Amino acid sequence: MSLEERIKEVNARVEAACARSGRLREEVNVIAVTKYVSAVAMASVLDNGLEHVGENRWQDAADKWSKLGDRGTWHFIGHLQTNKVKDVIGKFEFIHSLDRLSLAQELDKKAAALGLKIKAFVQVNISGETSKYGLSSEAVVPFLKQIRDLEHVDVIGLMTMAPHEADPENTRPVFRGLRELRDALNGQALTREPIVHLSMGMSNDFEVAVEEGATWLRLGSVLVGREEDFHWA
């Protein structure tokens, strides 16, 4: 399928998932994950109306930023090393992988120097897989208390990754768990503003994530595709 066809199909699937769960389509935002494609392909993504783009590593994103940094809204969705904060700060409006105090402190320090506020998602390892980054559910409350006074880091949401399942329905407990955790945290008033957003759902399982309350989907293969899908490559 062409990029235009993939966009149309994904939108239809998101709309259907919203309808099934009694949600408004406007509640769900889509991040086009461009980590596997070139700057030329990313330009096509932006040209086709996909405003939000996601990258996993600064090393892969640097060339694209140099050519396209004045376009779109950029999300850092991969594990962020503390020594790379200086590279991504001021370029990526959203950080989806806040998972430790040292990272929060470095983000706050660099953002303060630039007069910025970082919109951050706390990464939570709901599934408990040892291969995944993120805080345990039990560690989130003490972590939020630790970072509450960092004025330049705004926790706007939680992020998680579900295991890759042959049957996406099996991911439902993970997504439901993140939503229930958010609601419980909001009941404790641990952040300056209520936590609204849930960054969850990828190409294999995004419809289940929508049904469970996702507000940001991170879609690569099902939406952007691969470099060879862009016929000039």
Short mmCIF file of C-alpha atoms in Angstrom, two decimals:
data_model
loop_
_atom_site.label_atom_id
_atom_site.label_comp_id
_atom_site.label_asym_id
_atom_site.label_seq_id
_atom_site.Cartn_x
_atom_site.Cartn_y
_atom_site.Cartn_z
CA MET A 1 0.00 0.00 0.00
CA SER A 2 1.05 3.59 -0.54
CA LEU A 3 1.61 5.91 2.40
CA GLU A 4 -1.70 7.63 1.66
CA GLU A 5 -3.50 4.28 1.74
CA ARG A 6 -1.83 3.28 5.00
CA ILE A 7 -2.82 6.58 6.61
CA LYS A 8 -6.42 6.09 5.50
CA GLU A 9 -6.54 2.53 6.81
CA VAL A 10 -4.99 3.40 10.18
CA ASN A 11 -7.43 6.28 10.63
CA ALA A 12 -10.35 3.96 9.87
CA ARG A 13 -9.11 1.41 12.40
CA VAL A 14 -8.60 4.07 15.08
CA GLU A 15 -12.08 5.48 14.43
CA ALA A 16 -13.60 2.01 14.72
CA ALA A 17 -11.77 1.34 17.99
CA CYS A 18 -12.98 4.69 19.35
CA ALA A 19 -16.53 3.86 18.34
CA ARG A 20 -16.35 0.47 20.06
CA SER A 21 -15.15 2.06 23.30
CA GLY A 22 -17.32 5.18 23.28
CA ARG A 23 -14.43 7.57 22.73
CA LEU A 24 -13.99 10.58 20.47
CA ARG A 25 -11.49 10.25 17.62
CA GLU A 26 -9.97 13.59 18.66
CA GLU A 27 -8.82 12.03 21.94
CA VAL A 28 -6.30 9.82 20.13
CA ASN A 29 -3.09 11.24 18.65
CA VAL A 30 -0.84 9.35 16.25
CA ILE A 31 2.95 9.52 16.25
CA ALA A 32 4.51 8.37 12.98
CA VAL A 33 7.59 6.41 14.05
CA THR A 34 10.23 7.29 11.48
CA LYS A 35 13.27 5.62 13.04
CA TYR A 36 13.72 3.14 10.18
CA VAL A 37 13.38 5.58 7.28
CA SER A 38 15.47 8.36 5.76
CA ALA A 39 15.00 12.12 5.89
CA VAL A 40 13.50 11.98 2.39
CA ALA A 41 10.89 9.48 3.54
CA MET A 42 10.23 11.49 6.70
CA ALA A 43 9.59 14.54 4.53
CA SER A 44 6.91 12.56 2.69
CA VAL A 45 5.35 11.59 6.03
CA LEU A 46 5.16 15.27 7.01
CA ASP A 47 3.91 16.25 3.55
CA ASN A 48 1.00 13.84 4.02
CA GLY A 49 -0.27 15.60 7.11
CA LEU A 50 1.29 13.49 9.84
CA GLU A 51 2.31 16.25 12.25
CA HIS A 52 3.91 14.13 14.99
CA VAL A 53 7.07 12.11 14.33
CA GLY A 54 8.91 9.78 16.70
CA GLU A 55 12.56 8.79 16.88
CA ASN A 56 14.33 6.31 19.16
CA ARG A 57 17.99 7.34 19.00
CA TRP A 58 19.64 10.71 18.52
CA GLN A 59 22.32 9.11 16.35
CA ASP A 60 19.62 8.11 13.86
CA ALA A 61 17.62 11.32 14.21
CA ALA A 62 20.45 13.85 13.84
CA ASP A 63 20.54 13.90 10.04
CA LYS A 64 16.75 14.13 9.82
CA TRP A 65 16.71 16.97 12.34
CA SER A 66 19.32 18.92 10.37
CA LYS A 67 17.07 18.76 7.31
CA LEU A 68 13.56 18.77 8.79
CA GLY A 69 13.84 20.11 12.32
CA ASP A 70 11.73 23.14 11.49
CA ARG A 71 8.78 20.90 10.58
CA GLY A 72 6.41 18.85 12.67
CA THR A 73 6.43 18.04 16.37
CA TRP A 74 9.17 15.66 17.46
CA HIS A 75 8.81 12.93 20.09
CA PHE A 76 11.73 11.05 21.62
CA ILE A 77 10.31 7.58 22.20
CA GLY A 78 13.38 5.44 22.91
CA HIS A 79 15.60 4.90 25.93
CA LEU A 80 17.37 8.20 26.58
CA GLN A 81 20.90 8.13 27.91
CA THR A 82 21.62 10.99 30.29
CA ASN A 83 24.61 12.11 28.22
CA LYS A 84 22.36 12.51 25.17
CA VAL A 85 20.00 14.99 26.86
CA LYS A 86 22.12 17.86 25.56
CA ASP A 87 21.45 16.67 21.99
CA VAL A 88 17.68 16.21 22.20
CA ILE A 89 16.75 19.11 24.46
CA GLY A 90 15.08 21.94 22.56
CA LYS A 91 14.42 19.66 19.58
CA PHE A 92 12.05 17.05 20.94
CA GLU A 93 8.99 18.60 22.57
CA PHE A 94 7.94 15.30 24.15
CA ILE A 95 10.06 12.69 25.95
CA HIS A 96 8.26 9.36 26.29
CA SER A 97 10.90 7.48 28.28
CA LEU A 98 11.47 9.20 31.63
CA ASP A 99 12.47 6.31 33.87
CA ARG A 100 15.04 7.47 36.46
CA LEU A 101 15.95 10.39 38.70
CA SER A 102 19.29 11.18 37.03
CA LEU A 103 17.55 11.60 33.68
CA ALA A 104 14.83 13.83 35.18
CA GLN A 105 17.46 16.01 36.85
CA GLU A 106 19.48 16.38 33.65
CA LEU A 107 16.37 17.23 31.63
CA ASP A 108 15.41 19.83 34.20
CA LYS A 109 18.91 21.34 34.25
CA LYS A 110 19.22 21.60 30.47
CA ALA A 111 15.63 22.81 30.02
CA ALA A 112 16.14 25.51 32.66
CA ALA A 113 19.22 26.76 30.83
CA LEU A 114 17.18 27.13 27.65
CA GLY A 115 14.08 28.51 29.35
CA LEU A 116 12.00 25.51 28.29
CA LYS A 117 9.60 23.04 29.83
CA ILE A 118 9.79 19.40 28.81
CA LYS A 119 6.59 17.41 28.39
CA ALA A 120 7.45 14.01 29.79
CA PHE A 121 5.87 10.58 30.00
CA VAL A 122 7.03 8.32 32.83
CA GLN A 123 7.87 4.93 31.35
CA VAL A 124 6.33 2.06 33.29
CA ASN A 125 7.15 -1.61 32.75
CA ILE A 126 3.63 -2.89 33.35
CA SER A 127 4.37 -6.34 31.86
CA GLY A 128 7.41 -6.87 34.08
CA GLU A 129 9.55 -8.11 31.19
CA THR A 130 13.24 -7.93 32.05
CA SER A 131 14.03 -6.94 28.45
CA LYS A 132 12.08 -3.70 28.75
CA TYR A 133 13.02 -0.40 30.35
CA GLY A 134 10.73 1.40 32.75
CA LEU A 135 9.77 1.66 36.38
CA SER A 136 7.72 -0.99 38.10
CA SER A 137 4.20 0.11 38.96
CA GLU A 138 5.18 0.19 42.64
CA ALA A 139 8.12 2.51 41.97
CA VAL A 140 6.11 5.23 40.24
CA VAL A 141 4.74 6.94 43.37
CA PRO A 142 8.14 7.42 45.05
CA PHE A 143 9.62 8.52 41.70
CA LEU A 144 6.95 11.19 41.20
CA LYS A 145 7.60 12.44 44.72
CA GLN A 146 11.32 12.67 43.93
CA ILE A 147 10.80 14.79 40.82
CA ARG A 148 7.83 16.87 41.93
CA ASP A 149 9.95 19.98 42.50
CA LEU A 150 11.70 19.90 39.12
CA GLU A 151 10.12 23.00 37.61
CA HIS A 152 11.12 22.40 34.01
CA VAL A 153 9.85 18.81 33.69
CA ASP A 154 6.10 18.45 33.37
CA VAL A 155 4.83 14.88 33.71
CA ILE A 156 1.87 14.83 31.36
CA GLY A 157 1.46 11.09 30.96
CA LEU A 158 2.59 7.50 31.37
CA MET A 159 4.10 5.27 28.69
CA THR A 160 4.37 1.51 28.38
CA MET A 161 5.22 -1.17 25.83
CA ALA A 162 3.23 -4.39 25.72
CA PRO A 163 4.80 -7.73 24.80
CA HIS A 164 4.46 -8.63 21.12
CA GLU A 165 1.56 -11.08 21.05
CA ALA A 166 0.26 -13.18 18.19
CA ASP A 167 -3.21 -12.31 19.47
CA PRO A 168 -3.29 -8.57 20.28
CA GLU A 169 -6.16 -9.19 22.70
CA ASN A 170 -3.57 -10.63 25.08
CA THR A 171 -2.07 -7.15 25.49
CA ARG A 172 -5.26 -5.77 27.03
CA PRO A 173 -4.24 -6.32 30.68
CA VAL A 174 -1.05 -4.30 30.12
CA PHE A 175 -2.88 -1.31 28.65
CA ARG A 176 -5.65 -1.51 31.21
CA GLY A 177 -3.02 -1.65 33.94
CA LEU A 178 -1.42 1.59 32.75
CA ARG A 179 -4.78 3.36 32.63
CA GLU A 180 -5.69 2.15 36.13
CA LEU A 181 -2.28 3.25 37.42
CA ARG A 182 -2.78 6.73 35.95
CA ASP A 183 -6.17 7.05 37.58
CA ALA A 184 -4.79 5.89 40.93
CA LEU A 185 -1.91 8.37 40.73
CA ASN A 186 -4.27 11.23 39.97
CA GLY A 187 -6.19 10.34 43.11
CA GLN A 188 -3.01 11.09 45.09
CA ALA A 189 -2.26 14.48 43.49
CA LEU A 190 1.44 13.71 43.00
CA THR A 191 1.94 16.03 40.02
CA ARG A 192 1.34 19.74 39.51
CA GLU A 193 -1.43 19.00 37.03
CA PRO A 194 -3.44 15.78 36.64
CA ILE A 195 -1.79 13.15 34.46
CA VAL A 196 -3.88 13.01 31.30
CA HIS A 197 -2.01 11.09 28.65
CA LEU A 198 -1.28 7.42 27.99
CA SER A 199 1.40 6.67 25.40
CA MET A 200 0.69 3.06 24.51
CA GLY A 201 -0.12 0.99 21.46
CA MET A 202 2.10 0.11 18.53
CA SER A 203 1.53 -1.39 15.10
CA ASN A 204 0.58 -4.83 16.39
CA ASP A 205 -1.82 -3.81 19.15
CA PHE A 206 -2.93 -0.21 18.77
CA GLU A 207 -6.65 -0.94 18.47
CA VAL A 208 -6.69 -2.67 21.87
CA ALA A 209 -4.71 0.26 23.30
CA VAL A 210 -7.30 2.72 21.98
CA GLU A 211 -10.08 0.69 23.55
CA GLU A 212 -8.22 0.87 26.88
CA GLY A 213 -7.69 4.63 26.79
CA ALA A 214 -4.52 5.39 24.79
CA THR A 215 -4.13 9.06 23.90
CA TRP A 216 -0.87 8.67 21.94
CA LEU A 217 -0.15 5.79 19.57
CA ARG A 218 3.39 5.08 18.34
CA LEU A 219 3.00 3.61 14.87
CA GLY A 220 5.85 2.53 12.64
CA SER A 221 5.43 -0.42 10.26
CA VAL A 222 1.63 -0.21 9.96
CA LEU A 223 1.74 3.49 9.12
CA VAL A 224 5.15 4.68 7.92
CA GLY A 225 6.27 1.33 6.57
CA ARG A 226 9.87 0.68 5.54
CA GLU A 227 12.32 2.62 3.42
CA GLU A 228 11.67 0.36 0.45
CA ASP A 229 7.98 1.32 0.60
CA PHE A 230 9.02 4.79 -0.54
CA HIS A 231 9.59 4.09 -4.21
CA TRP A 232 12.32 6.68 -4.77
CA ALA A 233 14.57 4.95 -2.18
#
